[in-house]
Coordinates of C-alpha atoms in Angstrom, one line a residue:
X1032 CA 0.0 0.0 0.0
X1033 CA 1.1 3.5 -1.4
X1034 CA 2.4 5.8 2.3
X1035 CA 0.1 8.5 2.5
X1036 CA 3.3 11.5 2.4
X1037 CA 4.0 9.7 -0.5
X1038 CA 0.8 9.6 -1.9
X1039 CA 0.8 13.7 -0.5
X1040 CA 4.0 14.2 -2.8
X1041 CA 2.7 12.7 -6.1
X1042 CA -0.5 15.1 -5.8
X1043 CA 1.5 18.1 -5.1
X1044 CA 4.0 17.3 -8.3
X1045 CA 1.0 16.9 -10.4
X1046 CA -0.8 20.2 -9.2
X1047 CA 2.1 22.6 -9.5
X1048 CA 3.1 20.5 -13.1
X1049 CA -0.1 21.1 -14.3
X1050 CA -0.5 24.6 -12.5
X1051 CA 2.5 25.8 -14.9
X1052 CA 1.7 23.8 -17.7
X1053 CA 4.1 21.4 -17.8
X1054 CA 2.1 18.6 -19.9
X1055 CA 2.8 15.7 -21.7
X1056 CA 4.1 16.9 -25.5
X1057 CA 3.2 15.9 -28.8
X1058 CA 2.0 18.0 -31.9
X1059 CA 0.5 20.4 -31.3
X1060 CA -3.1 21.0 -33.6
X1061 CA -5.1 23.9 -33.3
X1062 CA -8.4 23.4 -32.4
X1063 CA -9.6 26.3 -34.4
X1064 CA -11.9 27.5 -31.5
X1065 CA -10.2 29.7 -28.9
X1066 CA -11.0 29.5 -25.5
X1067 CA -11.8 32.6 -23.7
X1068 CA -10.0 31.6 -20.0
X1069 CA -6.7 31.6 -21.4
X1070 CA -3.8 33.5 -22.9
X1071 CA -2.6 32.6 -26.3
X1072 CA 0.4 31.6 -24.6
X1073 CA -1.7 29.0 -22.5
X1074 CA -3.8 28.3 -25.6
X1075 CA -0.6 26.8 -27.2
X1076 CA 0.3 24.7 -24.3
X1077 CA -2.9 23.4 -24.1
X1078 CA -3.2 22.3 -27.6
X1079 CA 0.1 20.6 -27.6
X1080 CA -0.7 19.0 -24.0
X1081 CA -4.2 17.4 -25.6
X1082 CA -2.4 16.5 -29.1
X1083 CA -2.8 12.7 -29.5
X1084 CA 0.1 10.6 -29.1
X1085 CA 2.5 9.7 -31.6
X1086 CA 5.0 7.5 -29.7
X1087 CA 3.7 4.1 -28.1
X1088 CA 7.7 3.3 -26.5
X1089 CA 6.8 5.0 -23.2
X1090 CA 3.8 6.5 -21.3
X1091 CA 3.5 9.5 -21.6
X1092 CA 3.9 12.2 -18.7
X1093 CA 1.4 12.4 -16.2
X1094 CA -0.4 9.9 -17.9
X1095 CA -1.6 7.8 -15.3
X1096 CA -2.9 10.7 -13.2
X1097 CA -6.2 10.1 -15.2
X1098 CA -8.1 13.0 -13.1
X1099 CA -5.1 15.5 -12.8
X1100 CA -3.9 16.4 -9.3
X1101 CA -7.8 15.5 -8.5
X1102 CA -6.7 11.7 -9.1
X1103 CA -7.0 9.2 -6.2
X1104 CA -3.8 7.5 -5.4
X1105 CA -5.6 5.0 -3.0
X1106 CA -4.9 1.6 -3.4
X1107 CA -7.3 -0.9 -5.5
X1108 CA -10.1 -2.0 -3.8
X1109 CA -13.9 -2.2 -3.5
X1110 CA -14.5 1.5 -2.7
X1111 CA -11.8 2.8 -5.6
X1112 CA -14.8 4.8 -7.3
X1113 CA -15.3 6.2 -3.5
X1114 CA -12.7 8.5 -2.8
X1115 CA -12.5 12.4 -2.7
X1116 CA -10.5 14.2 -5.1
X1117 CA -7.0 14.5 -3.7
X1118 CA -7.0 18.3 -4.2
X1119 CA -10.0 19.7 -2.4
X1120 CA -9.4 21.1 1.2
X1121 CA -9.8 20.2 4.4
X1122 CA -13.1 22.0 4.9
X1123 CA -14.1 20.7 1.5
X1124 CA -13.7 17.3 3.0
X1125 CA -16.0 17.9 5.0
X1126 CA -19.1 18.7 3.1
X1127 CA -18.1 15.6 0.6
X1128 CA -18.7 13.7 3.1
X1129 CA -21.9 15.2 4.6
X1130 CA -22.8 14.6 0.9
X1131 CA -21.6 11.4 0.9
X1132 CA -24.1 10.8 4.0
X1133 CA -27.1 12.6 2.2
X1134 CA -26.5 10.2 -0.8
X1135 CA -26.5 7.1 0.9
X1136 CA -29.5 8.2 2.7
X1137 CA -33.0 5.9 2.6
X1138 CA -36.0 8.4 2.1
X1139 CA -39.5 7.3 3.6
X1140 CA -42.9 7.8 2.9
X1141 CA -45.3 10.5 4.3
X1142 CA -45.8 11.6 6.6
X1143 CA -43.2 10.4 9.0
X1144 CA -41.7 11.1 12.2
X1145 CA -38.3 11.7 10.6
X1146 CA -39.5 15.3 9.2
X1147 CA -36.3 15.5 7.4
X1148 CA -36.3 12.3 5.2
X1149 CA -39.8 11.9 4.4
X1150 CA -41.1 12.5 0.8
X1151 CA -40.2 9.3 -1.0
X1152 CA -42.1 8.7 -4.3
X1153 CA -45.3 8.3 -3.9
X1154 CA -44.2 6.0 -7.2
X1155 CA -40.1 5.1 -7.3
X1156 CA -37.0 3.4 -8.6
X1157 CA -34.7 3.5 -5.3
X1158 CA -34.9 5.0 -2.0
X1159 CA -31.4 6.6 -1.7
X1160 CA -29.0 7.4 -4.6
X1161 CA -26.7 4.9 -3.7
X1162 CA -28.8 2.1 -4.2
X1163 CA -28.9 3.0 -7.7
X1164 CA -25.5 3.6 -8.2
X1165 CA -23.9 0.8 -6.2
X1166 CA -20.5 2.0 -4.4
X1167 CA -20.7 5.1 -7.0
X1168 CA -20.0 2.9 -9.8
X1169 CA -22.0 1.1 -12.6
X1170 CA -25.6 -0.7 -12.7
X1171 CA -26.5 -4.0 -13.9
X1172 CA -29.3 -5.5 -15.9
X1173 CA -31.3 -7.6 -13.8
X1174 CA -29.5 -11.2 -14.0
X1175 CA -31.8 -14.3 -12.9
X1176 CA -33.4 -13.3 -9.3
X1177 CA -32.0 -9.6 -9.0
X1178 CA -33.6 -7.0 -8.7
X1179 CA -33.7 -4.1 -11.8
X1180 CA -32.5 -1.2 -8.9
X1181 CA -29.6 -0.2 -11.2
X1182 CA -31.6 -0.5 -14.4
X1183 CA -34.8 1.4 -15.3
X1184 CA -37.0 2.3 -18.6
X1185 CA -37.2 5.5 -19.5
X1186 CA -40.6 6.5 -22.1
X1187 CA -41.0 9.1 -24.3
X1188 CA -43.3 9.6 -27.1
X1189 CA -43.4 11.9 -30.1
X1190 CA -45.2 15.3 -30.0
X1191 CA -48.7 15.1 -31.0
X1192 CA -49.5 18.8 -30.6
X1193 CA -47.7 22.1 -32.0
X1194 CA -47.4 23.2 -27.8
X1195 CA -45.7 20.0 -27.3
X1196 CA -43.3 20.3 -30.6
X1197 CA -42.6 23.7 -29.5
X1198 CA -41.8 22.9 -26.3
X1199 CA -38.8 20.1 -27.1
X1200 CA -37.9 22.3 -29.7
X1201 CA -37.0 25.4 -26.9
X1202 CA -35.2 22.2 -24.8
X1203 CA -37.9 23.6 -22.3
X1204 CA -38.4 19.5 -22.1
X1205 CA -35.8 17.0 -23.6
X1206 CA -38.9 14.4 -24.6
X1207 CA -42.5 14.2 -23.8
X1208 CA -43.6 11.6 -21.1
X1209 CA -46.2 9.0 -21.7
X1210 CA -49.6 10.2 -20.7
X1211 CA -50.0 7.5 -17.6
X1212 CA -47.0 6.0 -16.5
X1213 CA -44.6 9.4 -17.3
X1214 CA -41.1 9.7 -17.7
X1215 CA -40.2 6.6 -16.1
X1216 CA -41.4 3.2 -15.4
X1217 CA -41.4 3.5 -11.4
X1218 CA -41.4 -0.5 -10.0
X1219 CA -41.6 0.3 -6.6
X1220 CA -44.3 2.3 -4.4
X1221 CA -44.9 3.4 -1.2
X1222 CA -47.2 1.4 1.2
X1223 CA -50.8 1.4 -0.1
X1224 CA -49.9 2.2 -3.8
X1225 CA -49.5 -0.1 -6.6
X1226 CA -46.3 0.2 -8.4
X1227 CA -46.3 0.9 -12.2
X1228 CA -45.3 -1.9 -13.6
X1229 CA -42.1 -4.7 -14.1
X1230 CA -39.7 -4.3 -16.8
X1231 CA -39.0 -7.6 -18.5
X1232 CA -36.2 -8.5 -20.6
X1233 CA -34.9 -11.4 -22.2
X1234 CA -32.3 -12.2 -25.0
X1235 CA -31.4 -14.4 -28.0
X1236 CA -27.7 -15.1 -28.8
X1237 CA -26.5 -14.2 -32.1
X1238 CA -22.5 -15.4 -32.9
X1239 CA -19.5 -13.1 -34.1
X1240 CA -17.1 -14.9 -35.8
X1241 CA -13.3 -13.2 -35.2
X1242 CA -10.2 -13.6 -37.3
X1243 CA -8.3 -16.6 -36.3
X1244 CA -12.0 -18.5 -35.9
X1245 CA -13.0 -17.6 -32.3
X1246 CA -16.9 -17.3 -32.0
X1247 CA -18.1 -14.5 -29.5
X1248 CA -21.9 -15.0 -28.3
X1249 CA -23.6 -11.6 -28.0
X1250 CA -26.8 -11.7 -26.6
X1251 CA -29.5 -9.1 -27.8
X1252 CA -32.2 -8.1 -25.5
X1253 CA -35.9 -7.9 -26.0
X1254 CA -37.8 -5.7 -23.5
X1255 CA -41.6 -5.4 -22.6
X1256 CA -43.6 -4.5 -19.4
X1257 CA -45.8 -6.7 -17.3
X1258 CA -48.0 -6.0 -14.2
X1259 CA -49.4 -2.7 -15.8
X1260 CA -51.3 -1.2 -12.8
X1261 CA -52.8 2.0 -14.6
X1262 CA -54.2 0.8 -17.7
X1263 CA -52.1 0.7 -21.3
X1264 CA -48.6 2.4 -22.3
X1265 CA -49.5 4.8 -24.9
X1266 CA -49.0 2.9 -28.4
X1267 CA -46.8 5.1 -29.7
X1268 CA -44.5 5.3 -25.9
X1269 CA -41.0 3.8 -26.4
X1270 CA -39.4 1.7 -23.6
X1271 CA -35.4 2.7 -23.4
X1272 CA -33.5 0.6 -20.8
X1273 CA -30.6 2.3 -18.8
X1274 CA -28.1 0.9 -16.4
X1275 CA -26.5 3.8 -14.2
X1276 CA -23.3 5.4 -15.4
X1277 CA -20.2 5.7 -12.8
X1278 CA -19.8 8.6 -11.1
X1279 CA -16.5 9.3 -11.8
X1280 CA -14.8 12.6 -12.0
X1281 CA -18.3 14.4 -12.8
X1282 CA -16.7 17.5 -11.6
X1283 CA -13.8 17.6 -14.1
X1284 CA -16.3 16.9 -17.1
X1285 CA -18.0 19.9 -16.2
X1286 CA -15.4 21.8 -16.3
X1287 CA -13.9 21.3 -19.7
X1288 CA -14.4 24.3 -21.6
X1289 CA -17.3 24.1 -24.0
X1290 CA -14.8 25.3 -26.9
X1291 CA -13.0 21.9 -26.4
X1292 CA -15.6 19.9 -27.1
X1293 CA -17.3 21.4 -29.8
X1294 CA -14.0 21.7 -31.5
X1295 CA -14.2 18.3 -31.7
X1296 CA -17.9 18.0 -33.2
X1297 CA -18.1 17.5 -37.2
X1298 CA -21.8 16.9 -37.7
X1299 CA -21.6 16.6 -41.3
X1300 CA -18.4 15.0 -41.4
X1301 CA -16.3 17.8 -43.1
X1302 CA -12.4 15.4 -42.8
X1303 CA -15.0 12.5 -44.5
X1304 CA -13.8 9.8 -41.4
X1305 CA -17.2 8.8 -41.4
X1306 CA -17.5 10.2 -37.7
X1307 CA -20.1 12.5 -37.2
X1308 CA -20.0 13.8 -33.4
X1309 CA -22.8 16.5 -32.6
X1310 CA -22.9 18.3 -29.8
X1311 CA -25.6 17.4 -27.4
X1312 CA -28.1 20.9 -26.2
X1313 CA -29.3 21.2 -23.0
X1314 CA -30.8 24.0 -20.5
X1315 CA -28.8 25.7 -17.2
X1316 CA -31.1 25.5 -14.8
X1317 CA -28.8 28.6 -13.4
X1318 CA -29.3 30.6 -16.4
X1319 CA -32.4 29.2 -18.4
X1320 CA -30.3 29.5 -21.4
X1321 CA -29.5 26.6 -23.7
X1322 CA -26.0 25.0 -22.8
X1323 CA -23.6 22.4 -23.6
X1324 CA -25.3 18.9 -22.8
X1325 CA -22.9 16.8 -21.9
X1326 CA -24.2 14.4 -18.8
X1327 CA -26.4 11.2 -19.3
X1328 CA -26.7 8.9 -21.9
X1329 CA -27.8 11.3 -24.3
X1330 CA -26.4 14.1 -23.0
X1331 CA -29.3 15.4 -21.4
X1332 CA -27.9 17.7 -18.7
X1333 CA -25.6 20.5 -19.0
X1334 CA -24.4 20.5 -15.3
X1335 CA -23.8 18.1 -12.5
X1336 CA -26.7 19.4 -10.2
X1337 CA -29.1 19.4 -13.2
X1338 CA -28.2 15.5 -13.4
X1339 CA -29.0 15.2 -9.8
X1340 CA -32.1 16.9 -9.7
X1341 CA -33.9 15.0 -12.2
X1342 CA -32.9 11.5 -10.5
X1343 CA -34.1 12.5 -7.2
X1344 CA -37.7 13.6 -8.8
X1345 CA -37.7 10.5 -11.2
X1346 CA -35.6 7.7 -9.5
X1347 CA -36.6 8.5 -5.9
X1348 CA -39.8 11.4 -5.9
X1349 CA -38.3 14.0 -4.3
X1350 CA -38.5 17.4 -5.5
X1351 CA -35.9 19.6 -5.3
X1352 CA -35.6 23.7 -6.4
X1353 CA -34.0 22.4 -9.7
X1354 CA -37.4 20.1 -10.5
X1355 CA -39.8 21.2 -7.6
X1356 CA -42.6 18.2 -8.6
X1357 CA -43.1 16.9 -4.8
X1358 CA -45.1 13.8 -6.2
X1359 CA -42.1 12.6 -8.6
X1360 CA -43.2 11.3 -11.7
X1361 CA -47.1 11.0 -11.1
X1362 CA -49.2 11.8 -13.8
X1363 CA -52.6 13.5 -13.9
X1364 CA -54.2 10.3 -14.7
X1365 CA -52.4 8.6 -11.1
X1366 CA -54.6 10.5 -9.5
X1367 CA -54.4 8.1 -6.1
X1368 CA -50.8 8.9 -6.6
X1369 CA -50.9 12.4 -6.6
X1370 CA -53.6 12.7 -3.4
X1371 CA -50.3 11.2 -1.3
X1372 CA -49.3 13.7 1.0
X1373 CA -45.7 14.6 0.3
X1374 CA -42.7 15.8 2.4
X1375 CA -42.3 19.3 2.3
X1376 CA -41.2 20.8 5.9
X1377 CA -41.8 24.5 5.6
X1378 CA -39.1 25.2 8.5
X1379 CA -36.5 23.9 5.9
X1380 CA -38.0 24.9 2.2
X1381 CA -40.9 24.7 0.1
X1382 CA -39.3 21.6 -1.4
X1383 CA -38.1 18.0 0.1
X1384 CA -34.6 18.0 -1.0
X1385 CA -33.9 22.0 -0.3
X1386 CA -30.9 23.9 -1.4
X1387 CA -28.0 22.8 1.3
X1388 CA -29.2 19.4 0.7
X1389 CA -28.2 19.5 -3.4
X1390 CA -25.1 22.0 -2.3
X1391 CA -24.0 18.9 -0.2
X1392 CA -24.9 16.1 -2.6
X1393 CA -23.9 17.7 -6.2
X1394 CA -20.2 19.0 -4.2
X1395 CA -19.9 15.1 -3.6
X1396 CA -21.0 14.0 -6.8
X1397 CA -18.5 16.7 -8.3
X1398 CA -15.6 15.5 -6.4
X1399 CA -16.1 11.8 -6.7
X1400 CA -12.3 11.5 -7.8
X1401 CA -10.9 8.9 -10.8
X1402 CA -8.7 6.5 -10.0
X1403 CA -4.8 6.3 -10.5
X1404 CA -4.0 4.4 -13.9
X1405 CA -2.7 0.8 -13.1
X1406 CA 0.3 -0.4 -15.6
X1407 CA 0.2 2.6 -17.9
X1408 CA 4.0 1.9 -18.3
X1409 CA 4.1 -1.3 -19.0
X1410 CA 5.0 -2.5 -22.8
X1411 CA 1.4 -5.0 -23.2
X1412 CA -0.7 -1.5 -21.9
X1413 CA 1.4 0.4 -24.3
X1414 CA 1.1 -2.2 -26.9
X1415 CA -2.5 -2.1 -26.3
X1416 CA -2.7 1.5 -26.6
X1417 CA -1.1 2.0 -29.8
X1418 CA -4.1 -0.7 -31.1
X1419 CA -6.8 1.5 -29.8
X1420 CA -5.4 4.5 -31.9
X1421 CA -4.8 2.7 -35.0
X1422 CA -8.3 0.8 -34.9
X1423 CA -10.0 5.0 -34.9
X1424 CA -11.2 4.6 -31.5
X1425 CA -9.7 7.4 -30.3
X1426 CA -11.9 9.2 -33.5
X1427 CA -14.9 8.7 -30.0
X1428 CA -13.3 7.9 -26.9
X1429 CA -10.6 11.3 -27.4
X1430 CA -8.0 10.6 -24.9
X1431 CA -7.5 14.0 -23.0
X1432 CA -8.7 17.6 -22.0
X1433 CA -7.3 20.7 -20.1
X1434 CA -9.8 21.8 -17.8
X1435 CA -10.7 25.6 -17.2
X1436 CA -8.6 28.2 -15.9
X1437 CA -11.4 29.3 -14.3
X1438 CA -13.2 26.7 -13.1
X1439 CA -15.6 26.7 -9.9
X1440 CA -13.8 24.7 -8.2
X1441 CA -9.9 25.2 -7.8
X1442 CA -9.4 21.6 -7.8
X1443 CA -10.7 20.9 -11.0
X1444 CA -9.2 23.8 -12.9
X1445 CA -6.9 23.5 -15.1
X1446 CA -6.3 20.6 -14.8
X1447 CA -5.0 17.8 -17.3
X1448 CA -7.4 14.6 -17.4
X1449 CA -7.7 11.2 -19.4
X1450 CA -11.7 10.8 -19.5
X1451 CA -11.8 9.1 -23.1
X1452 CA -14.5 10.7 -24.5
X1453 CA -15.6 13.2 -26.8
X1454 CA -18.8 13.8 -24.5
X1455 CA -20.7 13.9 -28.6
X1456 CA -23.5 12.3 -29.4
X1457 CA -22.7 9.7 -32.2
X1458 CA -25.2 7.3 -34.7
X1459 CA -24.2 4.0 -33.3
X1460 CA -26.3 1.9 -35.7
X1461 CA -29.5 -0.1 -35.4
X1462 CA -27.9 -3.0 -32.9
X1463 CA -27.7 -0.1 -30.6
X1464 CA -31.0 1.8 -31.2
X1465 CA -33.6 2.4 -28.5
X1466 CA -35.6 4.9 -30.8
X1467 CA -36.1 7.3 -28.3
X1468 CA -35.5 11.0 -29.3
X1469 CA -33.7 13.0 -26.3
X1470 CA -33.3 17.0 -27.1
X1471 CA -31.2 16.8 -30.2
X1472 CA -30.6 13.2 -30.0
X1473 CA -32.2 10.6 -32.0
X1474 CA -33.2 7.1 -31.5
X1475 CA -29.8 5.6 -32.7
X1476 CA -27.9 8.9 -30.6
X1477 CA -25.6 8.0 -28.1
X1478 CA -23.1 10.3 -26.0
X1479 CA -19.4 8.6 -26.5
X1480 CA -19.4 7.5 -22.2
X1481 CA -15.9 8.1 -20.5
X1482 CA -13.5 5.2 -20.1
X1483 CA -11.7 5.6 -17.0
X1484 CA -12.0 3.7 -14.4
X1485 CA -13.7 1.0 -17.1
X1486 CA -10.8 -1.7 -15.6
X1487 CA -12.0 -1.6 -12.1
X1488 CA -15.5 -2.1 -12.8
X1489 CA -15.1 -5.6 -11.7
X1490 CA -13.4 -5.0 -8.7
X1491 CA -16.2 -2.3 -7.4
X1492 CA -19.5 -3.6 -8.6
X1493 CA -18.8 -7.6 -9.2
X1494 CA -19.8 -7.9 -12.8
X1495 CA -18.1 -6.6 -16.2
X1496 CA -21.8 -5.7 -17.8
X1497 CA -21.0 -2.5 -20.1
X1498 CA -23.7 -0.4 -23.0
X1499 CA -26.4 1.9 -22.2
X1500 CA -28.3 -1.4 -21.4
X1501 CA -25.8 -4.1 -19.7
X1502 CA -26.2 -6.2 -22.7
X1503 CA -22.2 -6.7 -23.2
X1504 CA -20.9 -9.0 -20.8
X1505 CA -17.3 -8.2 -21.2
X1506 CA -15.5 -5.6 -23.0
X1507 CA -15.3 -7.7 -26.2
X1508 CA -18.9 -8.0 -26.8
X1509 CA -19.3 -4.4 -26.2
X1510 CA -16.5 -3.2 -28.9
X1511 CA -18.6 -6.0 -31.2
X1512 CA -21.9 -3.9 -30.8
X1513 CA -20.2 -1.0 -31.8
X1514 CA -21.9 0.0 -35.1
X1515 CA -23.3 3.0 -37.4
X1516 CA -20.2 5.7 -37.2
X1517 CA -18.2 3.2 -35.1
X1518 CA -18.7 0.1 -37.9
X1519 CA -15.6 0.7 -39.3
X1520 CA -13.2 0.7 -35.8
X1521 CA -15.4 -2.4 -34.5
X1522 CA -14.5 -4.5 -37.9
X1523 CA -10.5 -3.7 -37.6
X1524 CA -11.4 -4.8 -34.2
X1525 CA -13.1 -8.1 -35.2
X1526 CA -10.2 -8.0 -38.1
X1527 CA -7.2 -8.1 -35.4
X1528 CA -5.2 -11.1 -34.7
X1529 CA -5.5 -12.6 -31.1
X1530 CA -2.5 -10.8 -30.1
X1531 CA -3.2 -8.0 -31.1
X1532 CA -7.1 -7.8 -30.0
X1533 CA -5.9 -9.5 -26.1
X1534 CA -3.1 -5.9 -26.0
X1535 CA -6.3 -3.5 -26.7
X1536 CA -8.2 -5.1 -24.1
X1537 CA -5.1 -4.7 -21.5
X1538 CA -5.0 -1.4 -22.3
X1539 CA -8.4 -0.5 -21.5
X1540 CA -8.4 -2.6 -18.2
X1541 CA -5.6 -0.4 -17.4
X1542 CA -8.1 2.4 -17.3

C-alpha cells in the first residue's frame, strides 16, 4: 500500500506540473476555436498537451494521473470509485462527506416522524442514490433473481401537438412523457400504492465470428412491461432501458471548456472519417439558457446538479428547487398517486430536498475522484494503446482535455485529465438503437461515455456488464456492438489477430 506522504508528494507534483503547464508533449493542432479563460500563450500549451500521441515506447507524462492532481492514489479495492478528489481542502472534506451521507440516505414515505427524510415517491426506482448507483459505480441489468434497482426504462413519445413540438424544440423538455406512466417506469411504491409496472427482458444469442476462428456470443435483448397497474402504455410510448453510469470525475467533465468539445464536433463530417460527433443541447437551470449537454446517456444535462435533480424527482420522488414536482413522476391520470401527502417541511424549504441538501450532494458527486491508472508503463498497456489508436477509437473515446482556468472549483481547474470521450453524441447503428429521441438526439444517438475507471469495474460492482443497457458481458462484446459511425473501428477490431485484440483489451483494463 502506497504511504500516505507519498501519496501527498505525487498530488502536489502533479498540481504545480499542471499549474504551470508542464504537460505531456506531442504535436500540437489547433483546435480552431479559442478558448476565452486563457492566454494565447496558455492556448498553445494546451493544444500541444491534448495533441494525441504519436509515440507508443513510453507512457506518456502524467499519464496515469487520469483525473489531474484531482486523481485518487488510493490503493485498489472495492471503494476505488469512492474517494475524494486529492486536491480539495480540508473544509471541503467535510461537506463531501456530509454529501456522501445525504447520498446514501434511505427516504420514507409521508408523513413520517423523521420530518427531514420523508417525501419518498409516492411512485419510485430507489430510496437513496446509492442504491442505484452501487458503491458510485455502474448498474447491472437484472440477472436471474435480482432486482432491476440499477436499471430502469425511460418512455418518451413523439409530440402530437404544435405546444408540445414547441416545447422540445425550446429544450424547455428533452422528450414528452407518456400520458399515464410518465417519464419513467417506477417498480416500486410506497405502502398502499400499486407500483407501475415490471420491466422484463430477455435475450437471443447471435454469434460473431473473429479472425483466427474464435466465435463470441452476443446476446440481444428484447424488453416489454408486465403488471401494468394504470391501464395501457400509450401505443406510440418507447421503452429505453438504462443501467447507471459511474460517477467518476463528474466535476472535471463539467469543467472542460465548452470550446474543447465542440472543436471536436463534425456533424456533417467535413475530414470524411465517417464520424459525425454532434454536440448534445441542454438547458442551465442557473441561467435558463441553452447550454452544452454533456451528462447522461444522451447528453441530457448541461451541469452536475441538473443530473441530480432530475434523478431524485424520477428515481426516488423528491423534488428539489432544480425540478420542484413533490409527487415525482405521477401523472394527472395517477390521481391516487398524486392525493399522497408529500414531504415538504416548511421550517426547511418549500421543497423535500432544499438547497443545502443538493449544495452537499452535487459538491460530492462533483468530487467523486478517478482513479490512479494501473500499468500505464508497462510494454502490453502500451502495446495495447497504440491498437486503440490505430483501430480509430480514439476518433470517439478522445484521450484528454485541459480543464478551465477558471473553473468553480480550484481543484478541477486547469487541470489535465484522461476521460476518453468526446462527450458527442454519435449514430451507433440499429444493434444499438432504443428509438427514443432526447433534445437533439435521435433514437440511434448516443453520448461517447468516459472510459476511466472502465478496468475496475469488476473489482467495485462484481460484474463486467458495459452499453447503455448491460447487454455486453465483457468488454469484447461491447466493442462487437459498436456500429453505425463506429462500424468501421469495430470490424479492424473483429479483423485483429488474437494478439493483437488480447493488447487492446489490457490497455483498456488499465483504465
Amino acid at each position: 500500500m502506497t504511504k500516505r506522504p507519498a501519496r501527498r508528494l505525487l498530488a502536489v507534483c502533479a498540481a504545480v506540473a499542471v499549474s504551470a503547464g508542464v504537460f505531456a508533449l506531442g504535436t500540437a493542432h489547433s483546435s480552431g476555436r479559442a478558448r476565452d479563460d486563457l492566454s494565447a500563450k496558455d492556448q498553445k500549451r494546451v493544444e500541444a498537451a491534448t495533441a494525441l500521441a504519436t509515440d507508443f515506447s513510453k507512457a506518456e507524462q502524467y499519464e496515469a494521473m487520469s483525473g489531474g492532481a484531482a486523481t485518487s492514489l488510493a490503493r485498489t479495492d472495492i471503494n476505488s470509485f469512492s474517494h475524494f478528489s486529492e486536491n480539495i481542502t480540508f473544509e471541503e472534506r467535510e461537506s463531501f462527506k456530509l454529501g456522501n451521507a445525504l447520498f446514501q440516505k434511505l427516504w420514507v414515505s409521508s408523513p413520517s416522524s423523521t420530518q427531514a427524510s420523508d417525501g419518498l415517491g409516492p411512485l419510485y426506482n430507489a430510496r437513496s442514490c446509492q442504491t442505484c448507483h452501487i458503491r458510485d459505480g455502474r448498474g447491472h441489468p437484472p440477472e436471474g433473481a435480482a432486482d432491476a434497482t440499477s436499471m430502469f426504462l425511460r418512455l418518451a413519445r413523439p409530440a402530437r401537438t404544435e405546444d408540445e413540438k414547441a416545447a422540445l424544440d425550446s429544450f424547455s423538455q428533452m422528450s414528452l412523457p407518456d400520458p399515464v406512466y410518465g417519464r419513467q417506469l417506477q417498480d416500486q411504491a410506497v405502502p398502499g400504492l400499486k407500483a407501475e409496472g415490471r420491466m422484463a427482458v430477455t435475450y437471443t444469442e447471435e454469434p460473431v465470428t473473429l479472425a483466427g476462428g474464435e466465435v463470441v456470443m452476443l446476446r440481444r435483448p428484447h424488453y416489454s412491461v408486465t403488471d401494468l397497474a394504470y391501464g395501457d402504455l400509450d401505443p406510440a410510448t418507447t421503452l429505453s432501458p438504462r443501467v447507471t453510469q459511474p460517477m467518476l470525475g463528474l466535476g472535471l467533465i463539467q469543467a472542460i471548456h465548452e470550446a474543447d468539445i465542440r472543436a471536436l464536433a463534425d456533424p456533417d463530417d467535413a475530414n470524411g472519417d465517417g464520424i459525425r460527433g454532434r454536440a448534445a443541447i441542454a438547458i442551465d437551470p442557473a441561467t435558463g439558457k441553452q447550454a452544452l449537454g454533456r451528462f447522461g446517456w444522451k447528453a441530457q444535462s448541461a451541469t452536475v446538479r441538473r443530473q441530480s435533480a432530475e434523478a431524485f424527482a424520477f428515481d426516488i420522488g423528491i423534488s428539489t428547487p432544480e425540478v420542484p414536482l413533490h409527487q415525482g413522476d405521477c401523472m394527472p391520470a395517477q390521481t391516487a398517486c398524486l392525493e399522497r401527502p408529500d414531504g415538504v417541511q416548511p421550517r426547511l424549504g418549500d421543497v423535500e430536498a432544499p438547497p443545502p441538501v443538493m449544495d452537499l450532494v452535487t459538491f460530492y458527486a462533483e468530487n467523486l475522484a478517478v482513479p490512479a491508472r494501473r500499468k500505464a508503463s508497462f510494454p502490453e498497456t502500451l502495446a495495447g494503446k497504440r491498437v486503440f489508436y490505430e483501430t480509430g477509437c480514439v476518433s470517439c473515446h478522445h484521450p484528454k482535455f485541459v480543464t478551465r482556468r477558471d473553473a468553480d472549483n480550484k481543484a478541477h481547474a486547469f487541470q489535465l485529465i484522461w476521460p476518453y470521450s468526446d462527450f458527442l453524441l454519435h449514430d451507433m447503428g440499429e444493434g444499438l438503437a432504443d428509438g427514443q429521441a432526447v433534445g437533439v438526439a435521435t433514437g440511434h444517438d448516443w453520448r461517447t461515455p468516459p472510459l476511466w475507471g472502465i478496468g475496475l469495474t469488476k473489482t467495485v460492482n462484481g460484474h463486467t456488464f458495459f452499453l447503455h443497457d448491460g447487454r455486453a458481458r465483457n468488454l469484447t462484446e461491447a466493442i462487437l456492438w459498436h456500429g453505425g459511425e463506429a462500424q468501421a473501428a469495430r470490424d479492424r477490431f473483429a479483423a485483429l489477430e488474437k494478439h493483437d485484440r488480447d493488447a487492446l483489451l489490457t490497455f483498456l483494463e488499465s483504465l
